[in-house]
mmCIF file of C-alpha atoms and ligand atoms in Angstrom:
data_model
loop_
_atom_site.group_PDB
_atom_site.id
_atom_site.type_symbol
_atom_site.label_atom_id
_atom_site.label_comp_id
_atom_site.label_asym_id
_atom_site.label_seq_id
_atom_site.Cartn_x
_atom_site.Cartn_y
_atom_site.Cartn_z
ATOM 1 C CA UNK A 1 15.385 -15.655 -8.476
ATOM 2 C CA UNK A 2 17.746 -12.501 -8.416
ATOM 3 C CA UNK A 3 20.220 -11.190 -10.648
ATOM 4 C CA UNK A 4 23.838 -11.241 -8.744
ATOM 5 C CA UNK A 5 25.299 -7.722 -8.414
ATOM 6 C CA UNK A 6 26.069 -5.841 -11.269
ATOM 7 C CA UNK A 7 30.722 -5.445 -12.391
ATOM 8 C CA UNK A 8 29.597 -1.811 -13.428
ATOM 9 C CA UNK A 9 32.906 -0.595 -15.997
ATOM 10 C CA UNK A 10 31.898 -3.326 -18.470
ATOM 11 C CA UNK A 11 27.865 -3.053 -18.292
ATOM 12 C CA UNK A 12 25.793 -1.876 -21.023
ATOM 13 C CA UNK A 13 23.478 0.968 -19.888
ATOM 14 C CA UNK A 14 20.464 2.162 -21.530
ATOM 15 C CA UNK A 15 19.623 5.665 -20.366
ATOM 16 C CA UNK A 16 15.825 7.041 -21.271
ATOM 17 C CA UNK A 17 13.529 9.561 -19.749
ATOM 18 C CA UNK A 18 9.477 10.843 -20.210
ATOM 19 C CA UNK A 19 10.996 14.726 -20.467
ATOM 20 C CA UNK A 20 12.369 14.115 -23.948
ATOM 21 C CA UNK A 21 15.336 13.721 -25.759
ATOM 22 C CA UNK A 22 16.663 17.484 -25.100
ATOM 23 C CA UNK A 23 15.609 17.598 -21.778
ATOM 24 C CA UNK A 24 18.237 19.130 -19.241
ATOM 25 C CA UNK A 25 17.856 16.136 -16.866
ATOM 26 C CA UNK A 26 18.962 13.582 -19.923
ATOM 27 C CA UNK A 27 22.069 15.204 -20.039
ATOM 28 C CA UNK A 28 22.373 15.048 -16.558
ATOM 29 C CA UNK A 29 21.860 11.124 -16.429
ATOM 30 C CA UNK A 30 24.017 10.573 -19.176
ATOM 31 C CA UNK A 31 27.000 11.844 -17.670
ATOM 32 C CA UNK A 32 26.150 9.879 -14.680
ATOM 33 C CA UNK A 33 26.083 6.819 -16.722
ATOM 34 C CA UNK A 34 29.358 7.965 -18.450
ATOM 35 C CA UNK A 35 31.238 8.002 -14.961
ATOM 36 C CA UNK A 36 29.977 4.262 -14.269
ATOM 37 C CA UNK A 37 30.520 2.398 -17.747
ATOM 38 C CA UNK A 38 31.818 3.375 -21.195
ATOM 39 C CA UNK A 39 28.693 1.588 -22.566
ATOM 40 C CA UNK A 40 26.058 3.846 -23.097
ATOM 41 C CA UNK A 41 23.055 3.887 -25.351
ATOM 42 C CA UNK A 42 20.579 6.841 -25.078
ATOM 43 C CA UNK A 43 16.776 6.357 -26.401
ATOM 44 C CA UNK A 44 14.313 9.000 -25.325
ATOM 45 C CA UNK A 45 11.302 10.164 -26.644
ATOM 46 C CA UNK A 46 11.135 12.734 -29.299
ATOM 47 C CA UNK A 47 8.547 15.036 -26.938
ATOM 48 C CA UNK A 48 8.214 15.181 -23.309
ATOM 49 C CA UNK A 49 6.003 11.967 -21.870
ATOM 50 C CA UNK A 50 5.736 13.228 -18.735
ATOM 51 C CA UNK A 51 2.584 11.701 -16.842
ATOM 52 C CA UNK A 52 2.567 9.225 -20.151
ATOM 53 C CA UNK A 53 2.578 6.477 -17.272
ATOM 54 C CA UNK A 54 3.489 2.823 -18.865
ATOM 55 C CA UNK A 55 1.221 3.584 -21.911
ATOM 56 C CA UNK A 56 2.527 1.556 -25.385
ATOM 57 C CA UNK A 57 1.405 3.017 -28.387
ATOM 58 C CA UNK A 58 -0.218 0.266 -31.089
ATOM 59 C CA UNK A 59 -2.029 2.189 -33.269
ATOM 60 C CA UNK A 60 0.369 3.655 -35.184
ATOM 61 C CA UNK A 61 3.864 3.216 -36.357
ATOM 62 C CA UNK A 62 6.575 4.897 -34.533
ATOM 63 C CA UNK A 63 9.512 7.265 -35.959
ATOM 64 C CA UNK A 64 12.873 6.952 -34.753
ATOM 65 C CA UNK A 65 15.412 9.360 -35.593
ATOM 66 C CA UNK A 66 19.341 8.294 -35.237
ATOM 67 C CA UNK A 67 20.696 11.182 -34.058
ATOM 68 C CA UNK A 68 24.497 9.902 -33.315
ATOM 69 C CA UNK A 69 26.062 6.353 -32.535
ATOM 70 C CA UNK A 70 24.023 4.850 -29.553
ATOM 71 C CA UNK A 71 21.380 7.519 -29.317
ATOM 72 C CA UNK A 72 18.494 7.890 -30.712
ATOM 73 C CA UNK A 73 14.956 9.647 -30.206
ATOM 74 C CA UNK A 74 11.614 7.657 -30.695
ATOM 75 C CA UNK A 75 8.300 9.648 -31.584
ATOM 76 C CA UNK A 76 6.447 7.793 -28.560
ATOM 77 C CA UNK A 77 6.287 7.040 -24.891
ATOM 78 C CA UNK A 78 8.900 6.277 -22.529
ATOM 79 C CA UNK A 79 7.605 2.443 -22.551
ATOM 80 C CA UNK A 80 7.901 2.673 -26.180
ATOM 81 C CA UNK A 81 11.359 3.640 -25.931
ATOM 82 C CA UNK A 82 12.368 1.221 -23.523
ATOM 83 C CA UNK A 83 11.161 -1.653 -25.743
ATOM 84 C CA UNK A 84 12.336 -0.122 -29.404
ATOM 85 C CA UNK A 85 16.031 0.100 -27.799
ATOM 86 C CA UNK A 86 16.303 -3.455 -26.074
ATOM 87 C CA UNK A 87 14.261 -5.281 -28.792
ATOM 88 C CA UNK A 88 15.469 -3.479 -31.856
ATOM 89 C CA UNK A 89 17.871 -0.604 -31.463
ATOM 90 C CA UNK A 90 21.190 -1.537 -29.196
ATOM 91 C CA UNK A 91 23.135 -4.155 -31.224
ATOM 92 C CA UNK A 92 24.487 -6.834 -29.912
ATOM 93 C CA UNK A 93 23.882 -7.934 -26.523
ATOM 94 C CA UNK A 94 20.778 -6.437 -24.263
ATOM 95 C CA UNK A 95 21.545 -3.925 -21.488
ATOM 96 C CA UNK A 96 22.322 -4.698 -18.150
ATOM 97 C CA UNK A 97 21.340 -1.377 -16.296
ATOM 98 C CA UNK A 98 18.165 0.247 -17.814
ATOM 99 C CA UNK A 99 18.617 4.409 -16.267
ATOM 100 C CA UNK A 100 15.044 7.030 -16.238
ATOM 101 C CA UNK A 101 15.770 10.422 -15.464
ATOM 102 C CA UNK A 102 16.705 12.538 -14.287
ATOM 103 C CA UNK A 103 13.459 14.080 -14.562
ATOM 104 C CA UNK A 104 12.455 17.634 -13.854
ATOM 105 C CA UNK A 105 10.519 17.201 -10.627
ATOM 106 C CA UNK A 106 10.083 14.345 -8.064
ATOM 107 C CA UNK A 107 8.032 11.078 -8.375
ATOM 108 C CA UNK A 108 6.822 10.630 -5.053
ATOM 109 C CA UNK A 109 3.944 8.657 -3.330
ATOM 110 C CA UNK A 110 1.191 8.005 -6.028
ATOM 111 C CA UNK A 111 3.186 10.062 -8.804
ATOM 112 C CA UNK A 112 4.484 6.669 -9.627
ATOM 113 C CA UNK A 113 1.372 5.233 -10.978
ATOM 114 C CA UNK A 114 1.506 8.529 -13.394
ATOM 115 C CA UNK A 115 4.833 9.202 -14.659
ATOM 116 C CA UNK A 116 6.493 8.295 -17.426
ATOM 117 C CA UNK A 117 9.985 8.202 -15.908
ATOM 118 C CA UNK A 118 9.014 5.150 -13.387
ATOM 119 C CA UNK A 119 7.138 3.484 -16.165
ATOM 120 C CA UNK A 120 10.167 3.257 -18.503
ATOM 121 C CA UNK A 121 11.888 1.625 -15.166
ATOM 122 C CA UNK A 122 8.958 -0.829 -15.373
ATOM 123 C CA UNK A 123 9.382 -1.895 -18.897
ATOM 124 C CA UNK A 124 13.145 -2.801 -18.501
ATOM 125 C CA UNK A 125 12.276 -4.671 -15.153
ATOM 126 C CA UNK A 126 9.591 -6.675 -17.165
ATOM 127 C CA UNK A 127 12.079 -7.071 -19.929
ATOM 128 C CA UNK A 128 14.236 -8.427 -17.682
ATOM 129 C CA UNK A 129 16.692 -5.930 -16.740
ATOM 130 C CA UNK A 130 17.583 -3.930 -13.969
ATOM 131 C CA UNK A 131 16.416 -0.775 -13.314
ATOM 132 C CA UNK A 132 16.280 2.563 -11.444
ATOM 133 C CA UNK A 133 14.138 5.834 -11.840
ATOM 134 C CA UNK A 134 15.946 8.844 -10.979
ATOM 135 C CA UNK A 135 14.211 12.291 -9.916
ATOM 136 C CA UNK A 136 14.963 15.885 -9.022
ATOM 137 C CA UNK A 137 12.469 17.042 -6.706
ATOM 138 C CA UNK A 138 11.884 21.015 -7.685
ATOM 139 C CA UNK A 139 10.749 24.177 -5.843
ATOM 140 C CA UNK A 140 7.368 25.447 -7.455
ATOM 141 C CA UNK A 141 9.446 25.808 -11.212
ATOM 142 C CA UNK A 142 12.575 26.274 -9.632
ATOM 143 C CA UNK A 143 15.068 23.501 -10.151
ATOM 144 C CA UNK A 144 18.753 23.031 -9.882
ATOM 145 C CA UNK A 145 20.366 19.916 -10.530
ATOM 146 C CA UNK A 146 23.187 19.328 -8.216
ATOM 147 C CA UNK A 147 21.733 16.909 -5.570
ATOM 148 C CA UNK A 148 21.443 14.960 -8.847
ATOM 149 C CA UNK A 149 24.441 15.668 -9.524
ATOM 150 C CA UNK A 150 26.801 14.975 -6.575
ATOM 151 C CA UNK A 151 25.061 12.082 -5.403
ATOM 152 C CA UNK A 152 23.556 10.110 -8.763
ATOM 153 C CA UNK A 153 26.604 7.866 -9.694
ATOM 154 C CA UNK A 154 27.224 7.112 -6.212
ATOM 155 C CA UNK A 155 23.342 5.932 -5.697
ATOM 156 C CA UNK A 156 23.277 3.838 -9.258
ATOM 157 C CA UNK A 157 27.007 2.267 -8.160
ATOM 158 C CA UNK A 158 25.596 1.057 -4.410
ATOM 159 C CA UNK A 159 22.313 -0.303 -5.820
ATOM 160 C CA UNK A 160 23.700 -2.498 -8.471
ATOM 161 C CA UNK A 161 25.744 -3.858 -6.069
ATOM 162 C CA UNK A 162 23.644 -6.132 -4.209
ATOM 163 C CA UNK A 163 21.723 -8.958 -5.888
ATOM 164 C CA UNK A 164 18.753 -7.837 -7.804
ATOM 165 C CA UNK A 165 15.322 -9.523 -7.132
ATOM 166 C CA UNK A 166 13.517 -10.059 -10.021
ATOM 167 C CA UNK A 167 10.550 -8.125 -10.605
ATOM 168 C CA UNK A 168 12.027 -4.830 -8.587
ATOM 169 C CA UNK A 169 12.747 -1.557 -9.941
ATOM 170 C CA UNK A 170 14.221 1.133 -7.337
ATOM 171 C CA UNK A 171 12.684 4.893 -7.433
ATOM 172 C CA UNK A 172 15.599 7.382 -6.538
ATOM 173 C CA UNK A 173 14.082 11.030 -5.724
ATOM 174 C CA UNK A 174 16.716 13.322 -4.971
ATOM 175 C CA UNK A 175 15.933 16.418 -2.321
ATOM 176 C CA UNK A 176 15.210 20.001 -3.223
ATOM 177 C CA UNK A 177 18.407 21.596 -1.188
ATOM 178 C CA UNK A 178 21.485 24.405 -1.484
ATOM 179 C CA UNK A 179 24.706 22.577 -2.749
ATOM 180 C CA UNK A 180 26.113 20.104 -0.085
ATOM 181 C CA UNK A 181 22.880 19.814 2.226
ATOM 182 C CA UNK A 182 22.109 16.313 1.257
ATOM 183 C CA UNK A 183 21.543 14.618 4.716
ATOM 184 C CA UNK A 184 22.088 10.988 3.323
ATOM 185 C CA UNK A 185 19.882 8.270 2.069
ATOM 186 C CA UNK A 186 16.982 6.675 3.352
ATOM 187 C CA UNK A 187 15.558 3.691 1.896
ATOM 188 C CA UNK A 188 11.750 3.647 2.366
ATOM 189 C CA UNK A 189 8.323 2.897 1.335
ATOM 190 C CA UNK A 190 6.426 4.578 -0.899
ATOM 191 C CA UNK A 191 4.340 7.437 0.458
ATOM 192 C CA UNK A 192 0.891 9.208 -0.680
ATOM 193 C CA UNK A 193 0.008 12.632 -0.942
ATOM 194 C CA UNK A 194 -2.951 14.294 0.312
ATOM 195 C CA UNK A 195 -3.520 15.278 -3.397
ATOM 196 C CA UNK A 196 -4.673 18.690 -3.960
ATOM 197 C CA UNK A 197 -5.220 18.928 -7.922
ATOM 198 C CA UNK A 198 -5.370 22.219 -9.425
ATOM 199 C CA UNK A 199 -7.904 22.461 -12.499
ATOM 200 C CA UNK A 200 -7.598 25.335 -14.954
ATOM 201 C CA UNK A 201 -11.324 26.471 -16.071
ATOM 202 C CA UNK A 202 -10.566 28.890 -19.075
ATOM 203 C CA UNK A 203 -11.454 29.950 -22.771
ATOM 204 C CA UNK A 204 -9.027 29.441 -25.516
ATOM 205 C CA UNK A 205 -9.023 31.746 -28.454
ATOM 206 C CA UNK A 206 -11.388 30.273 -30.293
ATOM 207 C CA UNK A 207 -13.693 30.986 -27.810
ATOM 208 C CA UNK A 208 -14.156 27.151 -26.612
ATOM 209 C CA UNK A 209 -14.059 26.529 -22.988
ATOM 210 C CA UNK A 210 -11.437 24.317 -21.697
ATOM 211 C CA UNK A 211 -10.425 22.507 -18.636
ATOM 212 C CA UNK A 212 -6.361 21.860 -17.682
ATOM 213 C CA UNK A 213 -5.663 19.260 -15.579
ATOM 214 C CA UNK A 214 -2.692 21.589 -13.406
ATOM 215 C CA UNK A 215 0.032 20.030 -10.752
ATOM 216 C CA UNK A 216 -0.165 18.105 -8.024
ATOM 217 C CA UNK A 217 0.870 20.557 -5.187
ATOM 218 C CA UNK A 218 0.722 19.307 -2.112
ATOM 219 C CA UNK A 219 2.774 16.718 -0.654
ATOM 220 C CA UNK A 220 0.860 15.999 2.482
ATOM 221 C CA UNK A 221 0.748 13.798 4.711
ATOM 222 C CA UNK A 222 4.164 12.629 5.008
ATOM 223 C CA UNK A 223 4.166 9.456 7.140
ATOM 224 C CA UNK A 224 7.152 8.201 8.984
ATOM 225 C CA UNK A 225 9.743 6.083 6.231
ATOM 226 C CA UNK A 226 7.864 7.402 3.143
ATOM 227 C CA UNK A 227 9.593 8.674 0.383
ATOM 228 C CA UNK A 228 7.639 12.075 1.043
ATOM 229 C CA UNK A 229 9.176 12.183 4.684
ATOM 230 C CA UNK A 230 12.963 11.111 3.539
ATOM 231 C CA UNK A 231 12.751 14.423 1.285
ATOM 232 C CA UNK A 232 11.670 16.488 3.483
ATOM 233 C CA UNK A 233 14.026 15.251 6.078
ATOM 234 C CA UNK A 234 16.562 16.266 3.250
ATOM 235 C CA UNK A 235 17.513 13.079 2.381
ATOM 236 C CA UNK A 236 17.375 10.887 -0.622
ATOM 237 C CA UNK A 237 14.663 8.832 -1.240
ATOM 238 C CA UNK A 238 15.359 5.232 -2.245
ATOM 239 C CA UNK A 239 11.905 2.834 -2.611
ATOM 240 C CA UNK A 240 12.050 -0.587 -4.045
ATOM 241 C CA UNK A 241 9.065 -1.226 -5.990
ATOM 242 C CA UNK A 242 7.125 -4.074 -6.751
ATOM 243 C CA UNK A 243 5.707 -5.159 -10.637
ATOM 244 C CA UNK A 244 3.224 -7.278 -8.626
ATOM 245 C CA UNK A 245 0.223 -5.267 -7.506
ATOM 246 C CA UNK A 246 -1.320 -8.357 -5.463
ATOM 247 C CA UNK A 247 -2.325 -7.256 -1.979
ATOM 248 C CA UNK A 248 -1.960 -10.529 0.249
ATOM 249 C CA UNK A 249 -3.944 -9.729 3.302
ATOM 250 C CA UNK A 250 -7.054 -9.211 0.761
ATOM 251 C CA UNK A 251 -6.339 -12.372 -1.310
ATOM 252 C CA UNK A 252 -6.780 -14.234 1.924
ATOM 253 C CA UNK A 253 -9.763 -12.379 3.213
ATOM 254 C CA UNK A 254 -11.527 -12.488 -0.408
ATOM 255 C CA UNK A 255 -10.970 -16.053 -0.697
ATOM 256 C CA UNK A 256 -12.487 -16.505 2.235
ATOM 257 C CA UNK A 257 -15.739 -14.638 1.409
ATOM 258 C CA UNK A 258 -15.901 -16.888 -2.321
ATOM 259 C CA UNK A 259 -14.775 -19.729 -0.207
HETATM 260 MN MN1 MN B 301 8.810 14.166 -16.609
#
């Protein structure tokens, strides 16, 4: 089953992120939504999510402040915010086009399985909907947005217009690069990084010591077609993802072995 391509003026759009609801990426995703349909509801979470992954909080309640018509900021994670807004918040009918981003640094390779702006891509595709996760790729802390920028609306308007296949959510990692350097798009497969993971050994001021789990900084190997080789080739990354984890070559060799 797919969903046929999107008529993007009259969709309804739900824009979130995992950086929060005054992050400088939200705003940049918003008016990117703005330029593609007058129907836009914003619900983001109240503090940055970032490496929240597709974690739903049960144990407590959840505030949600209204902070003007169509946007509102939730006191969870982005999945929590996903699933507030489509199952309670927007009125009327449910979005068509669920947007995550842009957020403040790339979600490359294995960053998927962590981040918070993916996973909020993942709730709307198991809720039904369409959707795309949208990242700016930084320099160490240095980040501009204009890749994002120039290129966003066009990206969101050519992927909505094929048919959708159910189950799919599409990554979208824009490059690190000076204005008007953007060599294109590539549409590839997901990468994975020769992980290097800083950890911060310390002693706070009470005296305690403490470990901080620090950034992922390297972002080697880059195979051929992964989204780690389209950036550095200077190009957007585009990877349709899966929901379904299932590795086929292994379910046939494993039920051979319990055969
Ligand atoms: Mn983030």
């Amino acid at each position: 089953m797919s969903k046929p391509p999107l008529k993007l003026p009259q969709a309804r759009i739900l824009v979130t992120n995992d950086d929060g609801i005054n992050a400088p990426g939200l705003k940049v995703l918003e008016k990117i939504a703005r330029s593609l349909s007058r129907d836009v509801w914003v619900v983001a979470p109240e503090m940055e999510q970032s490496g929240a992954g597709h974690s739903l909080t049960l144990r407590r309640p959840l505030q949600v402040r209204r902070i003007a018509p169509r946007r509102f900021a939730a006191d969870g994670t982005p999945t929590d915010c996903v699933l507030l807004a489509v199952n309670h918040l927007i009125e009327g009918r449910r979005p068509d086009l669920v947007l995550s981003g842009v957020n403040r640094g790339s979600n490359l390779g294995e960053d998927v399985t962590y981040s918070g702006t993916v996973a909020a891509a993942m709730e709307a595709t198991l809720l039904d909907i369409r959707a795309i996760a949208l990242s700016q790729m930084r320099q160490g802390q240095v980040l501009s947005w204009h890749v994002a920028q120039q290129h966003g609306a066009d990206v969101v308007r050519r992927l909505v217009s094929v048919p959708w296949t159910e189950g799919v959510l599409v990554n979208v990692n824009f490059p690190y690069l000076a204005k008007g350097k953007a060599t294109g798009v590539k549409v590839v497969r997901q990468g994975r990084r020769a992980a290097n993971i800083e950890i911060a050994n310390a002693t706070d001021p009470m005296g305690r010591n403490y470990l901080w789990i620090g950034d992922f900084t390297s972002d080697n190997p880059v195979g051929e077609g992964t989204d780690l080789w389209a950036v550095r080739q200077g190009a957007i990354a585009v990877t349709p993802l899966h929901l379904d984890l299932t590795h086929g070559a292994m379910v046939r060799r494993l039920s051979e072995a319990f055969g």
